[in-house]
């Protein structure tokens, strides 16, 4: 089984860990880089703040919703104003080292794979097919990461892409509990039913594909439920349309690993340095 662990709004949490007295975990926080918001915690999202929003607008929304409790902070810069991600790299390295050690202690055959372009997530092949054992590792990852000051969301499934979907579903801002296990067929099907097409990797997603699928599903819904408004298509619908030549290209995601942009590293050899460009949707 595969475990996917993902730090919730990592850049924001890094600042909260560094300045706990000034930046409360119970207050909205957004991180800006020059003229863009690049990270938003759950409470700031509840205020209407979004990534790529202008910082001035983010400040207005946070102030309107929380008064003086919330904040917008800038990423660290050096003496001449150049952006530095060293703060995030430091905490990323500590988290990756922790996850590697936990995986090895769990099973010496475990393998950790970190995404080369992300500071805040990793996959762990936990070397077991036992759901209860994999859940045990997932819960340990959550509790020990919190010891370092970081809340993480964890997904458990039979392959990497499904584990990724599960960790997204587990995120608190989506109403999750921090852990989602989708190992059984019923649990996997339920996960797919609530996962939108936008969750597909960009390499398998396009407006044309999504529109074709939506049109097909709408037509079927009209035929079978004339008085019901069809729900937005989910990834589960892709599986139901495997016979469609266009949709089958998307459906292949369930038979392959998410190899694009990933770096496989044995837990025993990974130095956990956290290098990457930090381009993640949940920073």
mmCIF file of C-alpha atoms in Angstrom:
data_model
loop_
_atom_site.group_PDB
_atom_site.id
_atom_site.type_symbol
_atom_site.label_atom_id
_atom_site.label_comp_id
_atom_site.label_asym_id
_atom_site.label_seq_id
_atom_site.Cartn_x
_atom_site.Cartn_y
_atom_site.Cartn_z
ATOM 1 C CA UNK A 1 0.000 0.000 0.000
ATOM 2 C CA UNK A 2 1.035 3.598 -0.580
ATOM 3 C CA UNK A 3 0.864 6.470 1.880
ATOM 4 C CA UNK A 4 0.861 10.070 0.669
ATOM 5 C CA UNK A 5 1.721 12.689 3.281
ATOM 6 C CA UNK A 6 1.197 16.375 2.525
ATOM 7 C CA UNK A 7 1.789 19.401 4.754
ATOM 8 C CA UNK A 8 -1.242 21.680 4.980
ATOM 9 C CA UNK A 9 -0.362 25.179 3.722
ATOM 10 C CA UNK A 10 3.308 24.559 4.463
ATOM 11 C CA UNK A 11 4.690 28.033 3.793
ATOM 12 C CA UNK A 12 2.169 29.555 6.187
ATOM 13 C CA UNK A 13 2.929 26.928 8.828
ATOM 14 C CA UNK A 14 6.676 27.600 8.519
ATOM 15 C CA UNK A 15 6.101 31.207 9.556
ATOM 16 C CA UNK A 16 3.838 30.135 12.416
ATOM 17 C CA UNK A 17 6.486 27.708 13.666
ATOM 18 C CA UNK A 18 9.140 30.439 13.493
ATOM 19 C CA UNK A 19 7.002 33.137 15.159
ATOM 20 C CA UNK A 20 4.395 31.385 17.311
ATOM 21 C CA UNK A 21 3.718 34.391 19.536
ATOM 22 C CA UNK A 22 3.050 36.795 16.658
ATOM 23 C CA UNK A 23 1.408 34.371 14.222
ATOM 24 C CA UNK A 24 -1.190 32.280 15.999
ATOM 25 C CA UNK A 25 -2.285 28.936 14.584
ATOM 26 C CA UNK A 26 -5.834 30.007 15.334
ATOM 27 C CA UNK A 27 -5.746 33.059 13.067
ATOM 28 C CA UNK A 28 -5.890 33.587 9.277
ATOM 29 C CA UNK A 29 -2.496 33.774 7.607
ATOM 30 C CA UNK A 30 -1.454 34.314 3.997
ATOM 31 C CA UNK A 31 2.031 34.509 2.502
ATOM 32 C CA UNK A 32 2.906 36.923 -0.256
ATOM 33 C CA UNK A 33 5.797 37.016 -2.694
ATOM 34 C CA UNK A 34 6.054 40.511 -4.102
ATOM 35 C CA UNK A 35 2.685 41.224 -5.751
ATOM 36 C CA UNK A 36 1.129 37.769 -5.347
ATOM 37 C CA UNK A 37 -0.377 35.675 -2.580
ATOM 38 C CA UNK A 38 1.335 32.280 -2.831
ATOM 39 C CA UNK A 39 0.104 30.466 0.303
ATOM 40 C CA UNK A 40 -3.117 30.588 2.282
ATOM 41 C CA UNK A 41 -3.997 28.716 5.461
ATOM 42 C CA UNK A 42 -7.411 27.219 6.122
ATOM 43 C CA UNK A 43 -8.680 30.158 8.193
ATOM 44 C CA UNK A 44 -7.579 32.675 5.565
ATOM 45 C CA UNK A 45 -9.380 30.653 2.897
ATOM 46 C CA UNK A 46 -12.506 30.943 5.038
ATOM 47 C CA UNK A 47 -12.066 34.740 4.824
ATOM 48 C CA UNK A 48 -12.165 34.549 1.027
ATOM 49 C CA UNK A 49 -8.418 34.829 0.467
ATOM 50 C CA UNK A 50 -7.075 32.905 -2.528
ATOM 51 C CA UNK A 51 -3.708 32.236 -4.090
ATOM 52 C CA UNK A 52 -2.618 34.737 -6.741
ATOM 53 C CA UNK A 53 -4.785 37.410 -5.126
ATOM 54 C CA UNK A 54 -3.325 40.883 -4.688
ATOM 55 C CA UNK A 55 -1.859 41.204 -1.170
ATOM 56 C CA UNK A 56 -3.773 44.436 -0.454
ATOM 57 C CA UNK A 57 -7.075 42.675 -1.144
ATOM 58 C CA UNK A 58 -6.016 39.708 1.003
ATOM 59 C CA UNK A 59 -5.259 42.078 3.893
ATOM 60 C CA UNK A 60 -8.639 43.742 3.533
ATOM 61 C CA UNK A 61 -10.483 40.434 3.609
ATOM 62 C CA UNK A 62 -8.551 39.129 6.587
ATOM 63 C CA UNK A 63 -8.990 42.385 8.521
ATOM 64 C CA UNK A 64 -12.696 42.482 7.748
ATOM 65 C CA UNK A 65 -13.178 38.913 8.972
ATOM 66 C CA UNK A 66 -10.759 38.713 11.895
ATOM 67 C CA UNK A 67 -9.686 42.225 12.867
ATOM 68 C CA UNK A 68 -6.135 42.299 14.193
ATOM 69 C CA UNK A 69 -5.820 38.533 14.611
ATOM 70 C CA UNK A 70 -4.885 37.657 11.038
ATOM 71 C CA UNK A 71 -1.872 38.622 8.958
ATOM 72 C CA UNK A 72 -0.215 38.635 5.547
ATOM 73 C CA UNK A 73 3.537 38.037 5.685
ATOM 74 C CA UNK A 74 6.147 38.260 2.954
ATOM 75 C CA UNK A 75 8.480 35.422 2.080
ATOM 76 C CA UNK A 76 11.978 35.985 3.496
ATOM 77 C CA UNK A 77 14.298 38.207 1.483
ATOM 78 C CA UNK A 78 18.026 38.881 1.645
ATOM 79 C CA UNK A 79 19.774 42.197 2.162
ATOM 80 C CA UNK A 80 19.114 43.358 -1.397
ATOM 81 C CA UNK A 81 15.510 42.201 -1.523
ATOM 82 C CA UNK A 82 15.962 38.886 -3.305
ATOM 83 C CA UNK A 83 13.515 36.162 -2.292
ATOM 84 C CA UNK A 84 14.987 33.342 -0.216
ATOM 85 C CA UNK A 85 13.308 29.978 0.376
ATOM 86 C CA UNK A 86 15.882 28.802 2.902
ATOM 87 C CA UNK A 87 13.326 28.916 5.707
ATOM 88 C CA UNK A 88 11.053 26.519 3.828
ATOM 89 C CA UNK A 89 13.949 24.301 2.775
ATOM 90 C CA UNK A 90 15.042 23.975 6.406
ATOM 91 C CA UNK A 91 11.673 22.779 7.602
ATOM 92 C CA UNK A 92 11.184 20.593 4.538
ATOM 93 C CA UNK A 93 14.470 18.815 5.229
ATOM 94 C CA UNK A 94 13.458 18.205 8.848
ATOM 95 C CA UNK A 95 10.075 16.780 7.848
ATOM 96 C CA UNK A 96 11.488 14.541 5.121
ATOM 97 C CA UNK A 97 14.126 13.210 7.503
ATOM 98 C CA UNK A 98 11.420 12.470 10.071
ATOM 99 C CA UNK A 99 9.201 10.699 7.538
ATOM 100 C CA UNK A 100 12.147 8.658 6.260
ATOM 101 C CA UNK A 101 13.067 7.551 9.779
ATOM 102 C CA UNK A 102 9.479 6.655 10.620
ATOM 103 C CA UNK A 103 9.130 4.650 7.411
ATOM 104 C CA UNK A 104 12.325 2.707 8.057
ATOM 105 C CA UNK A 105 11.322 2.023 11.655
ATOM 106 C CA UNK A 106 7.978 0.786 10.375
ATOM 107 C CA UNK A 107 9.564 -1.578 7.856
ATOM 108 C CA UNK A 108 13.162 -1.668 6.652
ATOM 109 C CA UNK A 109 11.885 -2.375 3.118
ATOM 110 C CA UNK A 110 9.835 0.832 2.991
ATOM 111 C CA UNK A 111 10.670 3.314 0.247
ATOM 112 C CA UNK A 112 10.166 7.062 0.432
ATOM 113 C CA UNK A 113 9.683 9.039 -2.761
ATOM 114 C CA UNK A 114 9.643 12.791 -2.664
ATOM 115 C CA UNK A 115 8.339 14.947 -5.463
ATOM 116 C CA UNK A 116 11.233 16.831 -7.019
ATOM 117 C CA UNK A 117 9.225 20.042 -7.412
ATOM 118 C CA UNK A 118 7.592 20.183 -3.989
ATOM 119 C CA UNK A 119 8.801 20.966 -0.484
ATOM 120 C CA UNK A 120 5.837 19.573 1.363
ATOM 121 C CA UNK A 121 4.838 16.099 0.211
ATOM 122 C CA UNK A 122 6.122 12.574 -0.162
ATOM 123 C CA UNK A 123 4.946 9.084 -1.021
ATOM 124 C CA UNK A 124 5.841 6.062 1.072
ATOM 125 C CA UNK A 125 5.595 2.510 -0.183
ATOM 126 C CA UNK A 126 5.038 1.027 3.252
ATOM 127 C CA UNK A 127 5.847 -2.556 2.205
ATOM 128 C CA UNK A 128 2.573 -4.014 3.464
ATOM 129 C CA UNK A 129 -0.826 -4.918 2.071
ATOM 130 C CA UNK A 130 -2.431 -4.749 5.505
ATOM 131 C CA UNK A 131 -4.793 -1.773 5.754
ATOM 132 C CA UNK A 132 -4.585 -1.632 9.546
ATOM 133 C CA UNK A 133 -0.784 -1.501 9.462
ATOM 134 C CA UNK A 134 -0.748 1.210 6.803
ATOM 135 C CA UNK A 135 -3.237 3.224 8.847
ATOM 136 C CA UNK A 136 -0.923 2.859 11.835
ATOM 137 C CA UNK A 137 1.947 4.402 9.870
ATOM 138 C CA UNK A 138 -0.316 7.195 8.585
ATOM 139 C CA UNK A 139 -1.429 8.120 12.092
ATOM 140 C CA UNK A 140 2.177 8.063 13.279
ATOM 141 C CA UNK A 141 3.216 10.400 10.465
ATOM 142 C CA UNK A 142 0.495 12.838 11.502
ATOM 143 C CA UNK A 143 1.292 12.824 15.211
ATOM 144 C CA UNK A 144 5.072 13.026 14.848
ATOM 145 C CA UNK A 145 4.864 15.801 12.248
ATOM 146 C CA UNK A 146 2.772 17.753 14.727
ATOM 147 C CA UNK A 147 5.632 17.374 17.210
ATOM 148 C CA UNK A 148 7.657 19.500 14.772
ATOM 149 C CA UNK A 149 4.801 22.005 14.617
ATOM 150 C CA UNK A 150 3.246 20.923 11.326
ATOM 151 C CA UNK A 151 -0.250 19.680 10.594
ATOM 152 C CA UNK A 152 -0.254 17.197 7.732
ATOM 153 C CA UNK A 153 -2.905 15.365 5.757
ATOM 154 C CA UNK A 154 -2.350 11.722 4.899
ATOM 155 C CA UNK A 155 -3.946 9.437 2.325
ATOM 156 C CA UNK A 156 -3.645 5.656 2.102
ATOM 157 C CA UNK A 157 -4.502 3.690 -1.033
ATOM 158 C CA UNK A 158 -3.323 0.963 -3.387
ATOM 159 C CA UNK A 159 -1.398 3.270 -5.735
ATOM 160 C CA UNK A 160 0.210 6.677 -5.661
ATOM 161 C CA UNK A 161 -2.421 8.638 -7.529
ATOM 162 C CA UNK A 162 -5.250 7.333 -5.386
ATOM 163 C CA UNK A 163 -3.199 8.045 -2.241
ATOM 164 C CA UNK A 164 -2.764 11.613 -3.488
ATOM 165 C CA UNK A 165 -6.525 11.970 -4.040
ATOM 166 C CA UNK A 166 -7.072 10.588 -0.534
ATOM 167 C CA UNK A 167 -4.724 13.077 1.139
ATOM 168 C CA UNK A 168 -6.482 15.941 -0.637
ATOM 169 C CA UNK A 169 -9.839 14.613 0.535
ATOM 170 C CA UNK A 170 -8.423 14.459 4.074
ATOM 171 C CA UNK A 171 -7.531 18.153 4.213
ATOM 172 C CA UNK A 172 -9.400 20.107 6.902
ATOM 173 C CA UNK A 173 -10.382 22.937 4.563
ATOM 174 C CA UNK A 174 -12.246 20.319 2.510
ATOM 175 C CA UNK A 175 -13.967 19.023 5.599
ATOM 176 C CA UNK A 176 -11.575 16.117 6.127
ATOM 177 C CA UNK A 177 -10.184 14.772 9.384
ATOM 178 C CA UNK A 178 -6.542 14.730 8.294
ATOM 179 C CA UNK A 179 -6.565 11.048 7.322
ATOM 180 C CA UNK A 180 -8.359 9.292 4.474
ATOM 181 C CA UNK A 181 -8.004 5.558 3.835
ATOM 182 C CA UNK A 182 -9.266 4.361 0.445
ATOM 183 C CA UNK A 183 -8.072 0.775 0.222
ATOM 184 C CA UNK A 184 -11.260 -1.242 -0.175
ATOM 185 C CA UNK A 185 -13.157 -1.113 -3.458
ATOM 186 C CA UNK A 186 -16.079 0.643 -1.790
ATOM 187 C CA UNK A 187 -13.865 3.267 -0.164
ATOM 188 C CA UNK A 188 -11.947 3.876 -3.402
ATOM 189 C CA UNK A 189 -15.178 4.271 -5.349
ATOM 190 C CA UNK A 190 -16.526 6.731 -2.776
ATOM 191 C CA UNK A 191 -13.300 8.722 -2.985
ATOM 192 C CA UNK A 192 -13.469 8.913 -6.777
ATOM 193 C CA UNK A 193 -17.100 9.984 -6.653
ATOM 194 C CA UNK A 194 -16.198 13.089 -4.617
ATOM 195 C CA UNK A 195 -12.985 13.909 -6.504
ATOM 196 C CA UNK A 196 -13.501 16.497 -9.276
ATOM 197 C CA UNK A 197 -11.930 16.270 -12.715
ATOM 198 C CA UNK A 198 -9.744 19.248 -11.776
ATOM 199 C CA UNK A 199 -7.803 16.894 -9.490
ATOM 200 C CA UNK A 200 -6.388 15.026 -12.462
ATOM 201 C CA UNK A 201 -2.730 15.724 -13.249
ATOM 202 C CA UNK A 202 -2.357 18.474 -15.829
ATOM 203 C CA UNK A 203 -0.820 16.030 -18.301
ATOM 204 C CA UNK A 204 -4.153 14.159 -18.414
ATOM 205 C CA UNK A 205 -6.427 17.168 -18.215
ATOM 206 C CA UNK A 206 -7.683 19.651 -20.771
ATOM 207 C CA UNK A 207 -10.774 21.781 -21.217
ATOM 208 C CA UNK A 208 -11.692 19.748 -24.289
ATOM 209 C CA UNK A 209 -11.597 16.451 -22.419
ATOM 210 C CA UNK A 210 -13.553 17.800 -19.475
ATOM 211 C CA UNK A 211 -16.212 19.344 -21.692
ATOM 212 C CA UNK A 212 -16.603 16.161 -23.725
ATOM 213 C CA UNK A 213 -17.047 14.155 -20.558
ATOM 214 C CA UNK A 214 -19.466 16.660 -19.039
ATOM 215 C CA UNK A 215 -21.586 16.660 -22.206
ATOM 216 C CA UNK A 216 -21.703 12.872 -22.267
ATOM 217 C CA UNK A 217 -22.698 12.646 -18.618
ATOM 218 C CA UNK A 218 -25.328 15.342 -18.978
ATOM 219 C CA UNK A 219 -26.868 13.503 -21.924
ATOM 220 C CA UNK A 220 -27.006 10.284 -19.943
ATOM 221 C CA UNK A 221 -28.521 12.055 -16.962
ATOM 222 C CA UNK A 222 -31.251 13.545 -19.149
ATOM 223 C CA UNK A 223 -32.074 10.122 -20.493
ATOM 224 C CA UNK A 224 -32.261 8.376 -17.108
ATOM 225 C CA UNK A 225 -33.304 11.181 -14.755
ATOM 226 C CA UNK A 226 -35.208 13.731 -16.776
ATOM 227 C CA UNK A 227 -36.133 15.786 -13.719
ATOM 228 C CA UNK A 228 -32.773 15.771 -11.974
ATOM 229 C CA UNK A 229 -30.017 18.281 -12.567
ATOM 230 C CA UNK A 230 -26.808 16.321 -13.201
ATOM 231 C CA UNK A 231 -23.994 16.865 -10.725
ATOM 232 C CA UNK A 232 -20.593 18.094 -11.952
ATOM 233 C CA UNK A 233 -18.616 15.155 -13.358
ATOM 234 C CA UNK A 234 -16.273 13.410 -10.966
ATOM 235 C CA UNK A 235 -13.343 11.121 -11.615
ATOM 236 C CA UNK A 236 -15.581 8.154 -10.859
ATOM 237 C CA UNK A 237 -17.561 9.115 -13.960
ATOM 238 C CA UNK A 238 -14.411 8.732 -16.007
ATOM 239 C CA UNK A 239 -14.218 5.117 -14.932
ATOM 240 C CA UNK A 240 -17.822 4.577 -15.944
ATOM 241 C CA UNK A 241 -17.015 5.883 -19.426
ATOM 242 C CA UNK A 242 -14.025 3.662 -20.126
ATOM 243 C CA UNK A 243 -15.517 2.546 -23.417
ATOM 244 C CA UNK A 244 -15.294 6.128 -24.699
ATOM 245 C CA UNK A 245 -12.053 6.568 -26.631
ATOM 246 C CA UNK A 246 -11.503 10.072 -25.259
ATOM 247 C CA UNK A 247 -12.293 9.276 -21.638
ATOM 248 C CA UNK A 248 -10.164 6.142 -21.717
ATOM 249 C CA UNK A 249 -7.071 8.321 -22.012
ATOM 250 C CA UNK A 250 -7.945 9.823 -18.647
ATOM 251 C CA UNK A 251 -8.939 6.494 -17.114
ATOM 252 C CA UNK A 252 -5.405 5.161 -17.555
ATOM 253 C CA UNK A 253 -4.504 7.091 -14.447
ATOM 254 C CA UNK A 254 -5.825 4.206 -12.396
ATOM 255 C CA UNK A 255 -3.441 1.706 -13.933
ATOM 256 C CA UNK A 256 -0.205 3.683 -13.750
ATOM 257 C CA UNK A 257 1.942 5.414 -11.200
ATOM 258 C CA UNK A 258 2.260 9.188 -11.183
ATOM 259 C CA UNK A 259 5.819 9.105 -12.507
ATOM 260 C CA UNK A 260 5.939 12.592 -14.025
ATOM 261 C CA UNK A 261 8.118 14.918 -12.022
ATOM 262 C CA UNK A 262 8.751 12.456 -9.234
ATOM 263 C CA UNK A 263 12.051 11.322 -7.778
ATOM 264 C CA UNK A 264 12.187 7.815 -6.371
ATOM 265 C CA UNK A 265 14.543 7.568 -3.464
ATOM 266 C CA UNK A 266 15.191 4.670 -1.113
ATOM 267 C CA UNK A 267 14.501 5.693 2.463
ATOM 268 C CA UNK A 268 17.944 4.544 3.418
ATOM 269 C CA UNK A 269 19.638 6.765 0.827
ATOM 270 C CA UNK A 270 17.410 9.867 0.763
ATOM 271 C CA UNK A 271 19.123 12.905 2.267
ATOM 272 C CA UNK A 272 15.793 14.687 2.693
ATOM 273 C CA UNK A 273 17.206 18.037 1.646
ATOM 274 C CA UNK A 274 13.838 19.315 0.469
ATOM 275 C CA UNK A 275 15.141 20.842 -2.738
ATOM 276 C CA UNK A 276 12.485 21.933 -5.199
ATOM 277 C CA UNK A 277 10.726 24.976 -6.530
ATOM 278 C CA UNK A 278 7.874 24.778 -4.047
ATOM 279 C CA UNK A 279 5.205 24.827 -6.756
ATOM 280 C CA UNK A 280 2.349 23.168 -4.902
ATOM 281 C CA UNK A 281 -1.364 23.875 -4.836
ATOM 282 C CA UNK A 282 -1.586 23.682 -1.066
ATOM 283 C CA UNK A 283 1.319 25.783 0.115
#
